[in-house]
mmCIF file of C-alpha atoms in Angstrom:
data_model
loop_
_atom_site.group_PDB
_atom_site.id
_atom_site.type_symbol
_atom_site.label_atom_id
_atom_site.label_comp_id
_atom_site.label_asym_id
_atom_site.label_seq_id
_atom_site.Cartn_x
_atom_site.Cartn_y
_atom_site.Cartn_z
ATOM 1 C CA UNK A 1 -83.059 -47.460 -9.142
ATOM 2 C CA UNK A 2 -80.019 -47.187 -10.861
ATOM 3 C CA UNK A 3 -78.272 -43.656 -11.346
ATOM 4 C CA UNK A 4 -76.981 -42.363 -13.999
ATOM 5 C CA UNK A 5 -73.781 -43.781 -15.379
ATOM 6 C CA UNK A 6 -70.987 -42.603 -17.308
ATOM 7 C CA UNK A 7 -67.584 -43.899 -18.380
ATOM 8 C CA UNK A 8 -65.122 -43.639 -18.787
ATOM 9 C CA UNK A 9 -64.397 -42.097 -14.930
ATOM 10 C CA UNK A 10 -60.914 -40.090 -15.798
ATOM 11 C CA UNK A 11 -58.937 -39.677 -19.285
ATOM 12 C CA UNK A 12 -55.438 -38.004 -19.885
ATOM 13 C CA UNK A 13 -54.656 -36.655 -23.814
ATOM 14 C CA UNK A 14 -52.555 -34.559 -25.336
ATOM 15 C CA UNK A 15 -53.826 -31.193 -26.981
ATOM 16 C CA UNK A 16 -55.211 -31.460 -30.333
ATOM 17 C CA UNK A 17 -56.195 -35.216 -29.344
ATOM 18 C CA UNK A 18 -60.258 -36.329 -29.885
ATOM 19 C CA UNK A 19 -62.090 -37.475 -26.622
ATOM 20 C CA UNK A 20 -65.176 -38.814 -26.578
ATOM 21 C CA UNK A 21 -67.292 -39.227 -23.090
ATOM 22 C CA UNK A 22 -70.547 -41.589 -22.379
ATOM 23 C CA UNK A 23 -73.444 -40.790 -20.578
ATOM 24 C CA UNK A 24 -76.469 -43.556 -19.903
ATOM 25 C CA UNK A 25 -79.389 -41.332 -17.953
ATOM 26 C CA UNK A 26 -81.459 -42.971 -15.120
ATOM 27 C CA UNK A 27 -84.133 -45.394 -16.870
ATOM 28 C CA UNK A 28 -87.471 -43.442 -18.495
ATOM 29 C CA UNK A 29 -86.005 -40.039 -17.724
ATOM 30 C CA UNK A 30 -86.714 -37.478 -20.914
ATOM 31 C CA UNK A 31 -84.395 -34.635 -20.484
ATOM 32 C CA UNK A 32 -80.077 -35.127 -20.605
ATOM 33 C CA UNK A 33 -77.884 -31.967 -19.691
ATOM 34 C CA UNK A 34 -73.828 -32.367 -19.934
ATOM 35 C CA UNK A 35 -72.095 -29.859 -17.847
ATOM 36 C CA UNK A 36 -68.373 -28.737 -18.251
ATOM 37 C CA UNK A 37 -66.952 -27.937 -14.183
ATOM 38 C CA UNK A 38 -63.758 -26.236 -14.038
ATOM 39 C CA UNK A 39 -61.397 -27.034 -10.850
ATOM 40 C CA UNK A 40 -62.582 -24.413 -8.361
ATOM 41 C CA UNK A 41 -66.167 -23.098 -10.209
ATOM 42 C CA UNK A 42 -69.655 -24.345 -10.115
ATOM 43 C CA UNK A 43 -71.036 -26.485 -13.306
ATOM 44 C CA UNK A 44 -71.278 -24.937 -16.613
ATOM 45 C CA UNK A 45 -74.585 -26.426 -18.797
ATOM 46 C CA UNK A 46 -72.963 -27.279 -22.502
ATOM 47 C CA UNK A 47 -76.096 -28.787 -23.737
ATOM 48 C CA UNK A 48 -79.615 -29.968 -23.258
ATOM 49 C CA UNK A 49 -81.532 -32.647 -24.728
ATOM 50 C CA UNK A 50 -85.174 -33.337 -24.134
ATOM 51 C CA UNK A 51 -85.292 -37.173 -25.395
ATOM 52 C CA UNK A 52 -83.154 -37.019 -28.544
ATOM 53 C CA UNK A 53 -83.604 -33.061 -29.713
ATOM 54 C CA UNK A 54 -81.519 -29.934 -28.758
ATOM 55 C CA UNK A 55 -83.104 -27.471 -26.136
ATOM 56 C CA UNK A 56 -80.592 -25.726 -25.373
ATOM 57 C CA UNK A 57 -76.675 -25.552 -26.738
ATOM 58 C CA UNK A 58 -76.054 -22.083 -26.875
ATOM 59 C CA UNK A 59 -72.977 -22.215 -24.384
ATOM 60 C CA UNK A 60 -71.575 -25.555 -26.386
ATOM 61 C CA UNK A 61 -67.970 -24.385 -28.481
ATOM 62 C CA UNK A 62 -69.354 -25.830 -31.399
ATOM 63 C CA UNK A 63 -66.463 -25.804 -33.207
ATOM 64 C CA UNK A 64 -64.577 -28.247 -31.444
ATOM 65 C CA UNK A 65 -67.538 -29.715 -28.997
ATOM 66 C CA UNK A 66 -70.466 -32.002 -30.735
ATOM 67 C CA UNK A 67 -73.095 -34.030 -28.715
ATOM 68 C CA UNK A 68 -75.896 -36.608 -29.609
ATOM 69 C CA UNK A 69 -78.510 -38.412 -27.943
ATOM 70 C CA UNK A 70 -79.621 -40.603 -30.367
ATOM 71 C CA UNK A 71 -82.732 -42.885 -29.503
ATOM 72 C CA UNK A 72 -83.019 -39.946 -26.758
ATOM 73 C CA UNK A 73 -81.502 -42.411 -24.077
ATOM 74 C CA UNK A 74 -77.584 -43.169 -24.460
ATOM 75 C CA UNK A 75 -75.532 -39.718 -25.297
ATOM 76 C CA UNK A 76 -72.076 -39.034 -26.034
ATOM 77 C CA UNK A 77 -70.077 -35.668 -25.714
ATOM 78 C CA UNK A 78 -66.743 -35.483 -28.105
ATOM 79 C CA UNK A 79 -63.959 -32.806 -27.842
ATOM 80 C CA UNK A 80 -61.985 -32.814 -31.118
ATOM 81 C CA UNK A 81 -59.457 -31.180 -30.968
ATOM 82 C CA UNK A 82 -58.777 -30.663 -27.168
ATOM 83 C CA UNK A 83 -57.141 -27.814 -26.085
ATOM 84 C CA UNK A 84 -55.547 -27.410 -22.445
ATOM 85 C CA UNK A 85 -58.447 -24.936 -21.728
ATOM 86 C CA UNK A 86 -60.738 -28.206 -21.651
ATOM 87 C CA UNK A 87 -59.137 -29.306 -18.754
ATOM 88 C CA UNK A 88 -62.342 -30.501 -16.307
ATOM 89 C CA UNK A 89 -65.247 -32.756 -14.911
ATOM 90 C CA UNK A 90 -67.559 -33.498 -17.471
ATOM 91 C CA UNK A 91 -70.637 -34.065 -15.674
ATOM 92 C CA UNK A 92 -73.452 -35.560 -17.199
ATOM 93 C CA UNK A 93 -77.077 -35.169 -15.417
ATOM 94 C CA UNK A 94 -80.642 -36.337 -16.223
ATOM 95 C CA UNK A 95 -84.336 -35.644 -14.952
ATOM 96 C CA UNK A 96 -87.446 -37.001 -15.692
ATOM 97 C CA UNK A 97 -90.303 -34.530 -16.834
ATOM 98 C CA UNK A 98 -89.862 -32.411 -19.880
ATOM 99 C CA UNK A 99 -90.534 -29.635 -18.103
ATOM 100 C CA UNK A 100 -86.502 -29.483 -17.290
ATOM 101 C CA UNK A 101 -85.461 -26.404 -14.878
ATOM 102 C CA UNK A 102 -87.667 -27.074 -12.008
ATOM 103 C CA UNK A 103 -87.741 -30.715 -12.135
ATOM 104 C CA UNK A 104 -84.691 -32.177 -9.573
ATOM 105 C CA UNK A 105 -81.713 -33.010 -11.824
ATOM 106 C CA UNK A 106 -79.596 -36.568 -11.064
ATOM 107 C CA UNK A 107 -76.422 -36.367 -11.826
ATOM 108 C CA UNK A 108 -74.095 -39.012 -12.548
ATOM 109 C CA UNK A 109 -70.109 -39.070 -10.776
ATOM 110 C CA UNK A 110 -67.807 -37.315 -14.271
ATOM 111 C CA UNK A 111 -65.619 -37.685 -15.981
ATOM 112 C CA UNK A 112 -61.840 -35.921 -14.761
ATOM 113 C CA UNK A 113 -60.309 -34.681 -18.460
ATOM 114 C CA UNK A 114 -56.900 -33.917 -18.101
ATOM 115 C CA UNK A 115 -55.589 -32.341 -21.484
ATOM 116 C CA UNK A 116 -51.832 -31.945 -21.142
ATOM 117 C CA UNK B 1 -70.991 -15.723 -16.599
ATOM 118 C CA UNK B 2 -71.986 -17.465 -13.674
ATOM 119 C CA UNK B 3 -75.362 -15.800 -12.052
ATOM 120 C CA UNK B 4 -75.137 -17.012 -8.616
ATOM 121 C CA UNK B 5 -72.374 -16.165 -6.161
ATOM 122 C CA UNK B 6 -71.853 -18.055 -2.895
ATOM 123 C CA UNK B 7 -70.648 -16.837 0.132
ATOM 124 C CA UNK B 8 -68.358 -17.680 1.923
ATOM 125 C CA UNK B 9 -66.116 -18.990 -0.237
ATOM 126 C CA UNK B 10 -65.190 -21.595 2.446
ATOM 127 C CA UNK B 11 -66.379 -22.453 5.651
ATOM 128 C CA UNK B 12 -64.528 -24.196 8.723
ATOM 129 C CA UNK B 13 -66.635 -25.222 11.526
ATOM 130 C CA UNK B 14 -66.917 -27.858 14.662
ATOM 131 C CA UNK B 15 -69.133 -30.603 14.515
ATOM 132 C CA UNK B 16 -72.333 -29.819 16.496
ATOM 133 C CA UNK B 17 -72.413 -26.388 15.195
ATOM 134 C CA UNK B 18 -75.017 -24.976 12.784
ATOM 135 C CA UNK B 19 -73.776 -23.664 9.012
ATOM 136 C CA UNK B 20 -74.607 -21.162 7.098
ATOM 137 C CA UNK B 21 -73.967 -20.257 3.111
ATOM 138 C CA UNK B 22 -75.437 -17.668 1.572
ATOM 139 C CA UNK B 23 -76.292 -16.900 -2.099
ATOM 140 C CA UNK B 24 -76.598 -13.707 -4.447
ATOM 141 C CA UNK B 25 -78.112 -13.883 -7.897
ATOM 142 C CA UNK B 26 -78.276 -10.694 -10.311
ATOM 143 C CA UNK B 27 -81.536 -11.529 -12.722
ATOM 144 C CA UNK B 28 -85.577 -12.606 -11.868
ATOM 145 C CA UNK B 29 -85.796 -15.993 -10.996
ATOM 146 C CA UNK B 30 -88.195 -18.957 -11.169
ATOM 147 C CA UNK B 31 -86.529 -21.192 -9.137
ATOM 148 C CA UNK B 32 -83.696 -21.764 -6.834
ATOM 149 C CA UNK B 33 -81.951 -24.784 -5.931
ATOM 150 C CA UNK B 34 -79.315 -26.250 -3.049
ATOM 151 C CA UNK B 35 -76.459 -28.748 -4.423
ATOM 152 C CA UNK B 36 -74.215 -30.682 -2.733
ATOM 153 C CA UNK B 37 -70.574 -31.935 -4.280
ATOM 154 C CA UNK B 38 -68.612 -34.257 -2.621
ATOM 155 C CA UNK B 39 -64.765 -34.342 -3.422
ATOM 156 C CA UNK B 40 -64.881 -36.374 -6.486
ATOM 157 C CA UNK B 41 -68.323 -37.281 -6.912
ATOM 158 C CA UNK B 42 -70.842 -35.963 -8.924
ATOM 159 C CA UNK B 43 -74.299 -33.119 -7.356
ATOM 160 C CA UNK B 44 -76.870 -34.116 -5.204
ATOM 161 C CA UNK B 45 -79.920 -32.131 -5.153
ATOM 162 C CA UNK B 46 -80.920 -30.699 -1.428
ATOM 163 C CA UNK B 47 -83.810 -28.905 -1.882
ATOM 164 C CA UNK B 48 -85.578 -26.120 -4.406
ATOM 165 C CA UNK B 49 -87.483 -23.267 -3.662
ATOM 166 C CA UNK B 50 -89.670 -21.488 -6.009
ATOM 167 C CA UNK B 51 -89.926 -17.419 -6.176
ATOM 168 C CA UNK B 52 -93.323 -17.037 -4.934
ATOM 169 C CA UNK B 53 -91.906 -19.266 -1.672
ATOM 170 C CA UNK B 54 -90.222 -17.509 1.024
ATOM 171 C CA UNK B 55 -88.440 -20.478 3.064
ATOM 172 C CA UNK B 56 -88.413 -24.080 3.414
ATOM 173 C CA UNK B 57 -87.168 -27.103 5.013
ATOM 174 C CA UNK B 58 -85.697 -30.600 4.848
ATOM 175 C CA UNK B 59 -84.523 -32.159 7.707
ATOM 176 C CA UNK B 60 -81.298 -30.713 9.080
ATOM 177 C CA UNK B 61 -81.633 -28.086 6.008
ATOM 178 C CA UNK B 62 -83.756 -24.802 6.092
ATOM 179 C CA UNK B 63 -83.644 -22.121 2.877
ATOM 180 C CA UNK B 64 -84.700 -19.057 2.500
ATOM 181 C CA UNK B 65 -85.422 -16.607 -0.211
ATOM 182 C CA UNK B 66 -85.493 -13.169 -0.351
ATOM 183 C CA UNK B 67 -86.139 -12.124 -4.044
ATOM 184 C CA UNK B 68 -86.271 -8.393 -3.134
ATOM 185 C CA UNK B 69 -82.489 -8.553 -2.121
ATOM 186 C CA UNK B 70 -82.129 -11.492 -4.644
ATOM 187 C CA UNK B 71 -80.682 -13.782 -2.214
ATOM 188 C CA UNK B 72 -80.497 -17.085 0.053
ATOM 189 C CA UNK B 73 -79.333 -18.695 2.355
ATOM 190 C CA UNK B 74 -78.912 -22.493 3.618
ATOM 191 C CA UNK B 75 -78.576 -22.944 6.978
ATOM 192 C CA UNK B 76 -77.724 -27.156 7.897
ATOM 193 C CA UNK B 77 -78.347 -27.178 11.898
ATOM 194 C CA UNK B 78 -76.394 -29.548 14.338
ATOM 195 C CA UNK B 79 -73.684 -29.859 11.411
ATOM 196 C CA UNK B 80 -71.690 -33.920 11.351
ATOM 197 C CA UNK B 81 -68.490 -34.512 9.769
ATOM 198 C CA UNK B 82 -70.264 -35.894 6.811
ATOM 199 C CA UNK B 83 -71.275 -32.774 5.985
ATOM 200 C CA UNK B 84 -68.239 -31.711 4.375
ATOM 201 C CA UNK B 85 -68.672 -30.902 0.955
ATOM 202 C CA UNK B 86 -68.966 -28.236 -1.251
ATOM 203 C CA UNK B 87 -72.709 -26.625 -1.801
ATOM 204 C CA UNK B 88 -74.060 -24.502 -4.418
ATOM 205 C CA UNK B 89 -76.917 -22.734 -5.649
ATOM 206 C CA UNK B 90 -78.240 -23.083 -8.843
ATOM 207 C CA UNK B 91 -80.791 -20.722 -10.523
ATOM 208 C CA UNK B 92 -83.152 -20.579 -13.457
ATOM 209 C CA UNK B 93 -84.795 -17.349 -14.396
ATOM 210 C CA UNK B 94 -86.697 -15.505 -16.975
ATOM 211 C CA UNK B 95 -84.186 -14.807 -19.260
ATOM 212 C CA UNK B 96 -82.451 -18.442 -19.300
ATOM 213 C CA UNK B 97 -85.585 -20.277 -19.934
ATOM 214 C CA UNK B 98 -84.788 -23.812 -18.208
ATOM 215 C CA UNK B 99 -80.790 -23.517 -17.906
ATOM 216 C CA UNK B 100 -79.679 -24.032 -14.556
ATOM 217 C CA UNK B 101 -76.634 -21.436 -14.065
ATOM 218 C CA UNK B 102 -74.680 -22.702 -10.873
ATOM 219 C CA UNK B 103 -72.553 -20.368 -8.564
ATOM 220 C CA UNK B 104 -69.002 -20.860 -7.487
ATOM 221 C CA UNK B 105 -69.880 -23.266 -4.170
ATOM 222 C CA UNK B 106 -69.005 -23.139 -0.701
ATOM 223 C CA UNK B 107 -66.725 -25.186 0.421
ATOM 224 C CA UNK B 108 -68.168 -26.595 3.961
ATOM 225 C CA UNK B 109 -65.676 -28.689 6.461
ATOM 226 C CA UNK B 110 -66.828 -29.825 9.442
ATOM 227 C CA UNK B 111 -64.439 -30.802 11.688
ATOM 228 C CA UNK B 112 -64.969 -34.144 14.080
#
């Protein structure tokens, strides 16, 4: 089967630029996480969707950071503005129950955002 | 803050010989999961292992879990040069409900 895709692979603004990242989730699978992974650290979960509601976005900087799944299959993260801080791999995961934290989660190869 | 902690930071070993990261979490658990990163790709699962389990294996892989001391380990036996990567742990616990919190890694090279 197909894993799960996302686009584009690396992008390069300037600071106060908008971003905006794609994620399409392996086929049939209900729950979407986006992770944030700073050069050197493990993943950081920004957000959770379980088809096309919020679980969980309590570590999302929702002042500058949005996110929507809508249809609960495609979902796009946006960064507007960027600061250099937001300098990382956007990672962008999905797995199929709705269970979520013990189910196996698939993650798809990032996006490298290099905010200069 | 990140719950799990991996250790050692980085690892350096010949191919042939066996591997062994260890991790260290801080709150109750529910599960516990092995990741591997290779440079520039995105996480592969390994293997989980729930609380009430005490050790389990995969193939080269074996994990254990200690919840007294809060801790595990991955040991990958009879290591190959595709090995290299970096692995982490990933937890979810009582108090995080279904968020995965990830440690810092390991960074594993395995050296032909």
């Amino acid at each position: 089967e197909a894993g799960v895709a996302q686009s584009p692979r690396y992008k390069i603004i300037e600071k106060r630029q908008s971003v905006a990242f794609w994620c399409n989730p392996i086929s049939g699978h209900a729950t979407l996480y986006w992770y944030q992974q700073i050069l050197g650290q493990g993943p950081k979960l920004l957000i959770q969707f379980q088809n096309n509601g919020v679980v969980d976005d309590s570590q999302l900087p929702k002042d500058r950071f949005s996110a929507e799944r809508l249809k609960g299959v495609d979902s796009t993260l946006k960064i507007q503005p960027a600061k250099l801080e937001d300098s990382a791999v956007y990672l962008c995961a999905s797995s199929q129950s709705l269970s979520g934290s013990s189910d196996t989660q698939y993650f798809g190869p990032g996006t490298r955002l290099t905010v200069l | 803050s990140q719950q799990g902690e991996e250790d050692p930071q980085a690892l350096s070993i010949q191919e042939g010989e066996n591997a062994t990261m260890n991790c260290s979490y801080k709150t109750s658990i529910n599960n516990l999961q092995w990741y591997r990163q290779n440079s520039g790709r995105g996480l592969v699962h390994l293997i989980l292992i729930r609380s009430n389990e005490r050790e389990k294996h995969s193939g080269r892989l074996r994990v254990t879990l200690d919840t007294s001391k809060k801790s595990s380990s991955l040991l990958i036996t009879a290591s190959r040069a595709a090995d290299t990567a970096s692995y982490f742990c990933a937890t979810d616990g009582e108090t995080s409900g279904s968020r995965l919190t990830f440690g810092e890694g390991t960074q594993l090279t395995v050296n032909p």
